PDB file of C-alpha atoms in Angstrom:
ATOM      1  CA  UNK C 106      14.085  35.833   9.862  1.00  0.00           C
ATOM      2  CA  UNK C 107      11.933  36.600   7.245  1.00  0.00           C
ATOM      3  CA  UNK C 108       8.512  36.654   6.861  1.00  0.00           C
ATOM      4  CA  UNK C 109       8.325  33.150   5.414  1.00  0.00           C
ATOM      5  CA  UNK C 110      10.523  31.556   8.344  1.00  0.00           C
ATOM      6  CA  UNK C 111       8.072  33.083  10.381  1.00  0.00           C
ATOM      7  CA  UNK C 112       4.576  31.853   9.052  1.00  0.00           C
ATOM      8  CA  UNK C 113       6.307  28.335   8.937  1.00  0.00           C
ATOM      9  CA  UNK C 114       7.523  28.351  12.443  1.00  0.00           C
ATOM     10  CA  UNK C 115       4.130  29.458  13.571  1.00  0.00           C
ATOM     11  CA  UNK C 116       2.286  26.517  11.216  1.00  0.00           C
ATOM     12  CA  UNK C 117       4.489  23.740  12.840  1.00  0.00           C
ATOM     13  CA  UNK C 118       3.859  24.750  16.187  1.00  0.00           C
ATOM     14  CA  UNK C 119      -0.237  24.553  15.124  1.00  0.00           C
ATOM     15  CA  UNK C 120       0.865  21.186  13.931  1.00  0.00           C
ATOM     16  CA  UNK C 121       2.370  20.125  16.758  1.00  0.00           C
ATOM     17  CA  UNK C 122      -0.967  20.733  18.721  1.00  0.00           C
ATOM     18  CA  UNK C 123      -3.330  19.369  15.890  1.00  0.00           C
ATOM     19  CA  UNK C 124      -1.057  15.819  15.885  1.00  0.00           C
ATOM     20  CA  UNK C 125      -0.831  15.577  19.669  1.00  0.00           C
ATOM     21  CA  UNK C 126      -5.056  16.023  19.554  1.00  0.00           C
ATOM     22  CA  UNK C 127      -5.490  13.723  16.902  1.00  0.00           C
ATOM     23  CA  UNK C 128      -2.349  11.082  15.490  1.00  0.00           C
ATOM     24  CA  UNK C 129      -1.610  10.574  11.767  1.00  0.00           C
ATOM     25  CA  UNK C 130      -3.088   7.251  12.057  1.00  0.00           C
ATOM     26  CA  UNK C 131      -6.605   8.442  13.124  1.00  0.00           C
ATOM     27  CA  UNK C 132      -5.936  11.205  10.287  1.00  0.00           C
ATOM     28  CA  UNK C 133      -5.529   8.304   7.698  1.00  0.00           C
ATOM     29  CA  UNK C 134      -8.508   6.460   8.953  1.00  0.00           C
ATOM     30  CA  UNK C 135     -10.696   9.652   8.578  1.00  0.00           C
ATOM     31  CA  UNK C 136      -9.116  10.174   4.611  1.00  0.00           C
ATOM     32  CA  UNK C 137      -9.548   6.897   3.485  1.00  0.00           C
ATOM     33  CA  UNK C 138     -13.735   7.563   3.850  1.00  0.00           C
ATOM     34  CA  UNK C 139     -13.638  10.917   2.676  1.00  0.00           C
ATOM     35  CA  UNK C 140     -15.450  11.533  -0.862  1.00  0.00           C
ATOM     36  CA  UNK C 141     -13.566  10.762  -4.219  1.00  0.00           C
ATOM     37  CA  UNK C 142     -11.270  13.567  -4.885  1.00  0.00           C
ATOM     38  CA  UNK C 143     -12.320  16.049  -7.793  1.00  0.00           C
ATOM     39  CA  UNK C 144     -10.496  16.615 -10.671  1.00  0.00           C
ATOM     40  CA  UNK C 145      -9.091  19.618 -10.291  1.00  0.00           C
ATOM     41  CA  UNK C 146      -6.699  19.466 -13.573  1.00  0.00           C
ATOM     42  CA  UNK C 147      -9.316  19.268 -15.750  1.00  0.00           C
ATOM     43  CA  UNK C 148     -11.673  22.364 -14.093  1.00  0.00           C
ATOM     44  CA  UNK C 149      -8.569  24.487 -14.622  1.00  0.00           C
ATOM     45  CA  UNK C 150      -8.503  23.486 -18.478  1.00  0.00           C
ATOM     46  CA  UNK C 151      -5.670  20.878 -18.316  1.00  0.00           C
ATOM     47  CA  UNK C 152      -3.082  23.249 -19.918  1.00  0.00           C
ATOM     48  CA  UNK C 153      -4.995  24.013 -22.814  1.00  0.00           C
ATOM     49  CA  UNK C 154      -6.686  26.847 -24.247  1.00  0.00           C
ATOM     50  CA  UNK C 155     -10.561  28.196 -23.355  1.00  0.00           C
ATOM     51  CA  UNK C 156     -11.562  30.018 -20.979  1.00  0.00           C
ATOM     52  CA  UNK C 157      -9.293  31.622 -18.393  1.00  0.00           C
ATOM     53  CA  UNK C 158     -10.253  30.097 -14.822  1.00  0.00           C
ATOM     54  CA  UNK C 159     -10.431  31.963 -11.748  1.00  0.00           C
ATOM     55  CA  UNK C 160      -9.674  30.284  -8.622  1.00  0.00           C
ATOM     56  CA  UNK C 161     -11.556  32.082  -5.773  1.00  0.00           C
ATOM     57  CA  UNK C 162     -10.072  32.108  -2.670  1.00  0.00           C
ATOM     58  CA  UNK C 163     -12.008  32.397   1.246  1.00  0.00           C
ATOM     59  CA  UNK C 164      -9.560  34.995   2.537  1.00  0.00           C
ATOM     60  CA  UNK C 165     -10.751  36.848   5.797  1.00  0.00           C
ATOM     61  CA  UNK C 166      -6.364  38.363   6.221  1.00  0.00           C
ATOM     62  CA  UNK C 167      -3.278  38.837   4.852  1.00  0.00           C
ATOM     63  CA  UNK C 168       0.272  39.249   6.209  1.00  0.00           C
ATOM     64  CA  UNK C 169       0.419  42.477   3.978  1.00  0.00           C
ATOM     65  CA  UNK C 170      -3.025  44.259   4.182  1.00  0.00           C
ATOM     66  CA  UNK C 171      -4.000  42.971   7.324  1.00  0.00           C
ATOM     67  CA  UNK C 172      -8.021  42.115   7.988  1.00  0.00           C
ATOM     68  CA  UNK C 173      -9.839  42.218   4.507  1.00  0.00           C
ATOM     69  CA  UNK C 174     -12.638  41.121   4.960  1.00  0.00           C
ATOM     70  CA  UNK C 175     -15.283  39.665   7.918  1.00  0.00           C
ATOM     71  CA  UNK C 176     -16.414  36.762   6.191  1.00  0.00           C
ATOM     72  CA  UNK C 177     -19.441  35.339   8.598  1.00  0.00           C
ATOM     73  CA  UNK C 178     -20.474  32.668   6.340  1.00  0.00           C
ATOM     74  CA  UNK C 179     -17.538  31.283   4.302  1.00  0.00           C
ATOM     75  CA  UNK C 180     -20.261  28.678   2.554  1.00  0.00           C
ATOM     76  CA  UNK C 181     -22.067  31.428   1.344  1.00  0.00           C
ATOM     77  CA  UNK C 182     -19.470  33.388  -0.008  1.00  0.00           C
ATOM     78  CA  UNK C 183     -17.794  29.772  -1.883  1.00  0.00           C
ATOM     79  CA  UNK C 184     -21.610  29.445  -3.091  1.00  0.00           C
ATOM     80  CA  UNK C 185     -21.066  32.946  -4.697  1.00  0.00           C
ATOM     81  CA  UNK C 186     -17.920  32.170  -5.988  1.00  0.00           C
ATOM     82  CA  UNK C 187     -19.884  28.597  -7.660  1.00  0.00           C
ATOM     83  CA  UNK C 188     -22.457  30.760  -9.241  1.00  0.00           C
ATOM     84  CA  UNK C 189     -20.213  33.389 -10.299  1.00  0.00           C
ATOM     85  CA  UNK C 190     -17.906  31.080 -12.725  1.00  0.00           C
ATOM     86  CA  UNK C 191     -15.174  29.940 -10.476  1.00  0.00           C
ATOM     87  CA  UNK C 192     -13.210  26.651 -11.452  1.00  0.00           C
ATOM     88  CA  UNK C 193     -11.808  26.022  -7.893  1.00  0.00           C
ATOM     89  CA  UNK C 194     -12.651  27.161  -4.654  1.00  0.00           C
ATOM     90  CA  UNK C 195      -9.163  28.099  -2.413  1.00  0.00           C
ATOM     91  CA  UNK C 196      -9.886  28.210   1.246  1.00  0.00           C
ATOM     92  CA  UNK C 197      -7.264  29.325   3.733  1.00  0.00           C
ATOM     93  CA  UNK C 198      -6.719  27.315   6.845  1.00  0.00           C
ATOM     94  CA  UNK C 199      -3.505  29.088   8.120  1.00  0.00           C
ATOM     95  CA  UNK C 200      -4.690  31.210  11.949  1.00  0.00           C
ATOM     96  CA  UNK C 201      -2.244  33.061  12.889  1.00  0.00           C
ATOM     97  CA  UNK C 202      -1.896  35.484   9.926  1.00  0.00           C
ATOM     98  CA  UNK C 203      -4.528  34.172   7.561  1.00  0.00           C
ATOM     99  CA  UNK C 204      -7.367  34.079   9.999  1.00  0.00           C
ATOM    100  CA  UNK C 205      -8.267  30.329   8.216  1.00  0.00           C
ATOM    101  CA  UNK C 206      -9.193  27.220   9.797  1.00  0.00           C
ATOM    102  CA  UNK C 207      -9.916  23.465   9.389  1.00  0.00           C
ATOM    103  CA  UNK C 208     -13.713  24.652  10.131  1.00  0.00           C
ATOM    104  CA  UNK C 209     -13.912  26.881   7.158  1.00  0.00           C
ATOM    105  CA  UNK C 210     -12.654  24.231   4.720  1.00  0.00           C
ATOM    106  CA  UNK C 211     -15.802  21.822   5.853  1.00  0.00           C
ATOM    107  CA  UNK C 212     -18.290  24.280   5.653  1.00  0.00           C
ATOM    108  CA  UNK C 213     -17.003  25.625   1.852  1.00  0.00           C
ATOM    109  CA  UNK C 214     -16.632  21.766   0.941  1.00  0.00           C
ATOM    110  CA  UNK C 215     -20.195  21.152   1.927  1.00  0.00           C
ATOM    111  CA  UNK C 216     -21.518  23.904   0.140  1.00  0.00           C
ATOM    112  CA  UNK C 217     -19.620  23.682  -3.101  1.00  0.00           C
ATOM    113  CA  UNK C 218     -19.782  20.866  -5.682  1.00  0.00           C
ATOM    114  CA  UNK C 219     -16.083  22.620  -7.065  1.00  0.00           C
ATOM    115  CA  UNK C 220     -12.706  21.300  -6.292  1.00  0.00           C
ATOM    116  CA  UNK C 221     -11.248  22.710  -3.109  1.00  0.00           C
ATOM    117  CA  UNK C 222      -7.614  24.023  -2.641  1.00  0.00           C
ATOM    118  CA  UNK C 223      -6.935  23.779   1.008  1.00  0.00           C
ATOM    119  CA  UNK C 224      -4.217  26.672   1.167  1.00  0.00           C
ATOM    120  CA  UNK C 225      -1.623  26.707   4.100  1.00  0.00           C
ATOM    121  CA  UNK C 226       2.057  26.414   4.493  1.00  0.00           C
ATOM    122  CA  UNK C 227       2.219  22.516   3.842  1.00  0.00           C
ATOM    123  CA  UNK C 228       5.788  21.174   5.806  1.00  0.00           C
ATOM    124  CA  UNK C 229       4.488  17.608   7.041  1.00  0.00           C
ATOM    125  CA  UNK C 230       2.583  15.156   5.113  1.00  0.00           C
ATOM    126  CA  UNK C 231       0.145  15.381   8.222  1.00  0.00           C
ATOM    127  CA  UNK C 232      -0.823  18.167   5.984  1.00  0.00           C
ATOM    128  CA  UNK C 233      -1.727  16.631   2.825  1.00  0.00           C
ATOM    129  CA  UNK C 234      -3.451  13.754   5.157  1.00  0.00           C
ATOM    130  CA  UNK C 235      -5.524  15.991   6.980  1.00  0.00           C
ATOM    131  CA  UNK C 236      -6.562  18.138   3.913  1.00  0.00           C
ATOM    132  CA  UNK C 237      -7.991  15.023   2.578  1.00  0.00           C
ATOM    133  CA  UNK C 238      -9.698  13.834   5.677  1.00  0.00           C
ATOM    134  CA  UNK C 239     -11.790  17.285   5.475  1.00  0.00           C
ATOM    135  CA  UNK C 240     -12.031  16.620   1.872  1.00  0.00           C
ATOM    136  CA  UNK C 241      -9.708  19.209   0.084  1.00  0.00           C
ATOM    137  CA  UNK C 242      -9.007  17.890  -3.689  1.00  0.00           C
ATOM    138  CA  UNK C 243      -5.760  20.250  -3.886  1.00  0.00           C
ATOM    139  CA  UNK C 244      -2.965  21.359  -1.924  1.00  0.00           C
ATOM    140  CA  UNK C 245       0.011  23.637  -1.984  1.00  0.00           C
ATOM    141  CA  UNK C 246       2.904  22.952  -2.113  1.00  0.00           C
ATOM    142  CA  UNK C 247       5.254  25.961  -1.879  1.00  0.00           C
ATOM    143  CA  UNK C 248       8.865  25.407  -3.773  1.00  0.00           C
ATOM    144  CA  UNK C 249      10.471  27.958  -1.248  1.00  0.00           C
ATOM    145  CA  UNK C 250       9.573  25.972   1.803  1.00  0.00           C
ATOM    146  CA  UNK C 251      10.360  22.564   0.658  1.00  0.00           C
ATOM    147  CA  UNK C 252      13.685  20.443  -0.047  1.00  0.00           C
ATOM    148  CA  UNK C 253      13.478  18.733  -3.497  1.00  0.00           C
ATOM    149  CA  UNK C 254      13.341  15.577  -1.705  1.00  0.00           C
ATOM    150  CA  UNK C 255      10.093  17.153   0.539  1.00  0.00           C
ATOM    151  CA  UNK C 256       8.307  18.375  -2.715  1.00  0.00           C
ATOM    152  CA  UNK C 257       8.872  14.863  -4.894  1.00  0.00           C
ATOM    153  CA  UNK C 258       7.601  12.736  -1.649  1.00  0.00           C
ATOM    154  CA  UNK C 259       4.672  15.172  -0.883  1.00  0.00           C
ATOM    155  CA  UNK C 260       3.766  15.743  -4.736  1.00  0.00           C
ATOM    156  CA  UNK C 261       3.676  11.375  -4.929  1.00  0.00           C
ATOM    157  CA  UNK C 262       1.350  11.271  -1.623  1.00  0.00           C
ATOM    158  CA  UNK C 263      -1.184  13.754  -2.930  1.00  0.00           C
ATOM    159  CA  UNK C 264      -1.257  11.855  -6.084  1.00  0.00           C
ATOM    160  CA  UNK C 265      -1.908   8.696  -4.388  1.00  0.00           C
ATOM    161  CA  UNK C 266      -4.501  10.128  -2.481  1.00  0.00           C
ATOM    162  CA  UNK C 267      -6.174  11.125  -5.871  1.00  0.00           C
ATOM    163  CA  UNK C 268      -5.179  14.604  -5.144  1.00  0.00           C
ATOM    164  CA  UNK C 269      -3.396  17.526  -7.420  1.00  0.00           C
ATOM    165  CA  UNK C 270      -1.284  19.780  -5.990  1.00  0.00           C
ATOM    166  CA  UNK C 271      -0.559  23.621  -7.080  1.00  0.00           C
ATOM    167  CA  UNK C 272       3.133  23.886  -6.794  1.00  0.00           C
ATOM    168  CA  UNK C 273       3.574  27.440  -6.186  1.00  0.00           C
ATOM    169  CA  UNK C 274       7.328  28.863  -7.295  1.00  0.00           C
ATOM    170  CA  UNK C 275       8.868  32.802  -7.361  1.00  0.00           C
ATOM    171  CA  UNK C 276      12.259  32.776  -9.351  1.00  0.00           C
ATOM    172  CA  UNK C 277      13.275  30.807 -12.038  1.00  0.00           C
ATOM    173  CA  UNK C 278      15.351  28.313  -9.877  1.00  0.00           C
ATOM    174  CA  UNK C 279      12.309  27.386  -8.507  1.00  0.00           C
ATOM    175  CA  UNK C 280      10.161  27.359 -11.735  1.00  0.00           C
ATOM    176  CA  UNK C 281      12.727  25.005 -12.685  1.00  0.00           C
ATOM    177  CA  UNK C 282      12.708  22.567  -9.670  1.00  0.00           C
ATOM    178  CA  UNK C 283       8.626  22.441  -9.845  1.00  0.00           C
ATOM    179  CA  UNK C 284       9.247  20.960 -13.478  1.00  0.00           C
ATOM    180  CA  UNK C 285      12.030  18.819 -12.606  1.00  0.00           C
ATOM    181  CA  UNK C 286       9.490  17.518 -10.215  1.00  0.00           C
ATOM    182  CA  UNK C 287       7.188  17.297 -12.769  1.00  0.00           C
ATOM    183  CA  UNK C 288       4.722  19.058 -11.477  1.00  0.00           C
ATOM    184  CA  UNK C 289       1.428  19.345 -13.528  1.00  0.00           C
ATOM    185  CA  UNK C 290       0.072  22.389 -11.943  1.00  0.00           C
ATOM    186  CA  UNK C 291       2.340  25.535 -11.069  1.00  0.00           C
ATOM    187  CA  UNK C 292       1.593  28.478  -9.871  1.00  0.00           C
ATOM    188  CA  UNK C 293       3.655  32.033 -10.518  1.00  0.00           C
ATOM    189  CA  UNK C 294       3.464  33.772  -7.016  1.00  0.00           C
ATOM    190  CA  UNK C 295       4.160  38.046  -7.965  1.00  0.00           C
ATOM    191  CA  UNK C 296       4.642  38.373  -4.411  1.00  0.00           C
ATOM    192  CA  UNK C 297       7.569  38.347  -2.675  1.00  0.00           C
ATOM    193  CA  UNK C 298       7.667  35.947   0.225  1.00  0.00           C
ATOM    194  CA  UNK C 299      10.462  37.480   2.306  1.00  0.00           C
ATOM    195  CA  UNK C 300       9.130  40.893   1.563  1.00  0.00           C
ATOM    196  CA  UNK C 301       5.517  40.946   1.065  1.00  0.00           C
ATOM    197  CA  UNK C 302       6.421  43.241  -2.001  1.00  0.00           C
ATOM    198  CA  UNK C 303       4.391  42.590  -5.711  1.00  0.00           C
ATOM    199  CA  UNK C 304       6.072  42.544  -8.876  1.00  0.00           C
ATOM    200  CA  UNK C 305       3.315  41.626 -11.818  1.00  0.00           C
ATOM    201  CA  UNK C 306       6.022  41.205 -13.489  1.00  0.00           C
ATOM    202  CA  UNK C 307       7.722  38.541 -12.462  1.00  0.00           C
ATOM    203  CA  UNK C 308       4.411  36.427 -14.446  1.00  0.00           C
ATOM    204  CA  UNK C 309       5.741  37.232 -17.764  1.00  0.00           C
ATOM    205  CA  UNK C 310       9.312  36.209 -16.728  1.00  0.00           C
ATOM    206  CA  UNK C 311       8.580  33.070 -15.469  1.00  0.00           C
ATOM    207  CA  UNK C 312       5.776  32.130 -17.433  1.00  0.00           C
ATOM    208  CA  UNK C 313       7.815  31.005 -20.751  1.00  0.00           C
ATOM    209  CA  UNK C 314       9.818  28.496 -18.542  1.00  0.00           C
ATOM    210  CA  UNK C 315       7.143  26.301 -17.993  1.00  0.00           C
ATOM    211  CA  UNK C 316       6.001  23.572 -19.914  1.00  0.00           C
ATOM    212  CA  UNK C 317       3.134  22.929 -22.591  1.00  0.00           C
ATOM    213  CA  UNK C 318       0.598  20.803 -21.008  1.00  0.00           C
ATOM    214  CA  UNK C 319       1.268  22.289 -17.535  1.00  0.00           C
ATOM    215  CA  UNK C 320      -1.483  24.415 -15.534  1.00  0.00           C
ATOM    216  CA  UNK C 321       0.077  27.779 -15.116  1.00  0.00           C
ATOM    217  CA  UNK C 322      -1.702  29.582 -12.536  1.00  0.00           C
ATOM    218  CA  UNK C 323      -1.041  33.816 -11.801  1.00  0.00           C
ATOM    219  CA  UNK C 324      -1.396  34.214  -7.997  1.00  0.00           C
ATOM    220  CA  UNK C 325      -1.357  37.773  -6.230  1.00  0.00           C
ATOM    221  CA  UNK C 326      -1.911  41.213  -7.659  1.00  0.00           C
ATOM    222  CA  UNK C 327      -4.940  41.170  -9.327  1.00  0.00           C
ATOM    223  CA  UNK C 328      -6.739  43.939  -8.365  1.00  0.00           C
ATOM    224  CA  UNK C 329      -9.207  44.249 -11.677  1.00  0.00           C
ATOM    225  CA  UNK C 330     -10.324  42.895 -15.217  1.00  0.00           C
ATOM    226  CA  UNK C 331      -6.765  44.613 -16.260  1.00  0.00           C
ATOM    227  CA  UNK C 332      -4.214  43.204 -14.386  1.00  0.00           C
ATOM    228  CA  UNK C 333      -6.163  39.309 -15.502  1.00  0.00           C
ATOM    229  CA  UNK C 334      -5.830  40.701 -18.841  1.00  0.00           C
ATOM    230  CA  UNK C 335      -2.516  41.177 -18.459  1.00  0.00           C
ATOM    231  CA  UNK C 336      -1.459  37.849 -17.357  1.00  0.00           C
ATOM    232  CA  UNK C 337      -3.750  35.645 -19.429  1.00  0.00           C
ATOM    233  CA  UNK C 338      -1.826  37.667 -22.484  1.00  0.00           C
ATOM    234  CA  UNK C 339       1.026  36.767 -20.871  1.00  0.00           C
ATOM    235  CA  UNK C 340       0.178  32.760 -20.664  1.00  0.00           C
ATOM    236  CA  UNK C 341      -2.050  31.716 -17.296  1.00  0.00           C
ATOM    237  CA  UNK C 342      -4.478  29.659 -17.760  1.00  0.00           C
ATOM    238  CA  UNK C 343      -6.087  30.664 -13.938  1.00  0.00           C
ATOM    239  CA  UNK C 344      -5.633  33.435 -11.957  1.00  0.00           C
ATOM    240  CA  UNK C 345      -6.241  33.019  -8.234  1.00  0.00           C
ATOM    241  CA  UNK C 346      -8.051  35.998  -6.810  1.00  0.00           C
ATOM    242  CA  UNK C 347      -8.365  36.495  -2.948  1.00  0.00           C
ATOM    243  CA  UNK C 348      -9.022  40.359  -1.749  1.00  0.00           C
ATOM    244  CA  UNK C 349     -10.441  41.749  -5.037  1.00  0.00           C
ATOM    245  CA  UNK C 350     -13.131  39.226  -4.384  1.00  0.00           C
ATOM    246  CA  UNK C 351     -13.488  39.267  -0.930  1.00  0.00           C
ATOM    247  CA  UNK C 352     -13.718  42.885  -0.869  1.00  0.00           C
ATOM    248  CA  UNK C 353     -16.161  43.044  -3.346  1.00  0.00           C
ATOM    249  CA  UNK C 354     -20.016  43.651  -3.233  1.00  0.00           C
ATOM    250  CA  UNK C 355     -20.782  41.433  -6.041  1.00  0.00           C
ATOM    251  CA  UNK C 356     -17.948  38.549  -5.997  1.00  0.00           C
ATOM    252  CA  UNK C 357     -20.533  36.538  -8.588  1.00  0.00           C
ATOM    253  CA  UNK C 358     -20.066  38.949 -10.837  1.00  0.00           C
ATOM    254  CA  UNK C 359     -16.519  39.628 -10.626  1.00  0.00           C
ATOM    255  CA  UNK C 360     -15.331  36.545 -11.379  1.00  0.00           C
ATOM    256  CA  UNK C 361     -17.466  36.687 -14.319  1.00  0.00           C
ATOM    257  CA  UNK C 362     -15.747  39.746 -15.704  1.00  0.00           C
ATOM    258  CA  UNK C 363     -12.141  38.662 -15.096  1.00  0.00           C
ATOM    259  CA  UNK C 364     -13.590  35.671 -17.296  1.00  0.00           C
ATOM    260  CA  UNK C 365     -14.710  37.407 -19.634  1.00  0.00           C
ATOM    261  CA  UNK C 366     -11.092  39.395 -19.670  1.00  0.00           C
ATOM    262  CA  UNK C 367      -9.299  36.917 -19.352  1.00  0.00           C
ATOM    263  CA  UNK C 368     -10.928  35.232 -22.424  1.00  0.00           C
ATOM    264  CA  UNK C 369     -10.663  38.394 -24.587  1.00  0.00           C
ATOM    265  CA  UNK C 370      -6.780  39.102 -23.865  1.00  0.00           C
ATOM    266  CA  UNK C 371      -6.392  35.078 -25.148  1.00  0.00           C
ATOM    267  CA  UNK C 372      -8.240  35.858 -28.459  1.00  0.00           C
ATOM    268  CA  UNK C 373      -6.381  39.134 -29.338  1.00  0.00           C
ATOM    269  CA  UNK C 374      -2.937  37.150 -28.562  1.00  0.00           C
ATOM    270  CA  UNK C 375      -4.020  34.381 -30.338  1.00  0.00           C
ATOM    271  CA  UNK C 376      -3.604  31.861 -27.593  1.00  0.00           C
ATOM    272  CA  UNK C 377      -6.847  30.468 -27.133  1.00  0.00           C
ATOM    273  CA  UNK C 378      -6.028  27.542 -29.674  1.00  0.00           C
ATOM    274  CA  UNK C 379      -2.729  26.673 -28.212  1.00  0.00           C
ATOM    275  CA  UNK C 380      -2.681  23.271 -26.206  1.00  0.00           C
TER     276      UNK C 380
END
């Protein structure tokens, strides 16, 4: 089994409790009066040049590192993130090796005026129901846990929920199936699902695959101003930072720099006009 298999059996058997608690129906009711979604195509940049955007992620573990950080007030730290620059706010709500929860998505939501990302393992369009209930304006959707028929049914319900969706992908067959899908926001993952390991990489590899007008989003391995250097010259439009923020003293003023880095390496490419 690998480590994958093993965070998804663990998030359906959460599931399984959360829908025996509280049915999909009473889920439903609970989304339909949740606010308006936010746009979170457009606070990325919409696939178009500008400034790089950094999604900042709530992130108390890791399956890799372990414990990162003991975040007490996850509102405060989003409200950090806000004032800092950030375009989206990710929150983990995976337990078992995340440390997330439900509860941290409402307080972030109430203390951010951003788009949220509610980040988990999303199998069951419980999931994408739920998210929106606590009023998450993304999800992900993760190409190496889903059928092509699961990703094309869950990417239409988060649209018609007003929702976007990152649709995170690892190897080219999957880059591949996220545009067949026509995704609109996809995210290059360095890290290796089945064996935690990080290959920066990969970004450049994959990046060229995917189509003008799409989102492309580096996730994992950023660890400084360099590495978002690095993969805004190599095409993202958003990097999505977890422990080099959460570890940080000033997060504010980190995502300000990997801006700020982000928007040089575009300039000396030449890609900040490109659309």
């Amino acid at each position: 089994m690998t480590v994958l298999d093993d965070i998804i059996e663990g998030v359906r058997e959460d599931l399984a409790e959360r829908r025996r608690a509280l049915p999909l129906e009473k889920v439903r009711t609970a989304a339909s009066s949740a606010p308006t979604p936010k746009d979170a195509f457009a606070a990325l940049g919409g696939g178009r040049g500008g400034d790089l955007a950094v999604i900042a992620e709530v992130k108390r573990s890791s399956p890799s590192k372990g414990a990162l950080a003991d975040i007490a007030d996850p509102a405060a730290l989003a409200a950090a993130y806000e004032r800092g620059g950030a375009a989206v706010i990710s929150v983990l709500t995976e337990e078992r090796r995340f440390g997330g929860s439900l509860s941290d998505l409402d307080a972030v939501r109430a203390a951010v005026a951003l788009p949220v990302l509610r980040k988990d393992f999303t199998v069951d369009e419980y999931q994408i129901w739920e998210a929106r209930a606590h009023g998450a304006d993304v999800v992900l959707l993760i190409v190496a846990a889903l059928s092509d028929a699961d990703l094309t049914s869950f990417l239409a319900l988060t649209h018609e929920l007003g929702m976007k969706a990152i649709v995170e992908t690892h190897t080219e067959e999957e880059v591949r199936r996220a545009v067949a899908a026509e995704a609109s926001i996809i995210g290059v993952n360095v890290r290796n699902l089945k064996t935690l390991d990080i290959d920066r990489d990969v970004f450049a590899g994959l990046a060229h695959l995917i189509p003008a007008g799409t989102v492309i989003i580096a996730e994992s391995g950023v660890r400084d101003a360099a590495d978002v250097a690095d993969y805004a010259g190599s095409g993202a439009h958003a990097v999505l930072v977890g422990e080099a923020l959460v570890r940080h003293s000033d997060p504010a003023a980190t995502i300000d720099e990997f801006r700020r880095a982000g928007r040089t390496a575009w300039q000396e490419s030449g890609m900040s006009a490109r659309s």
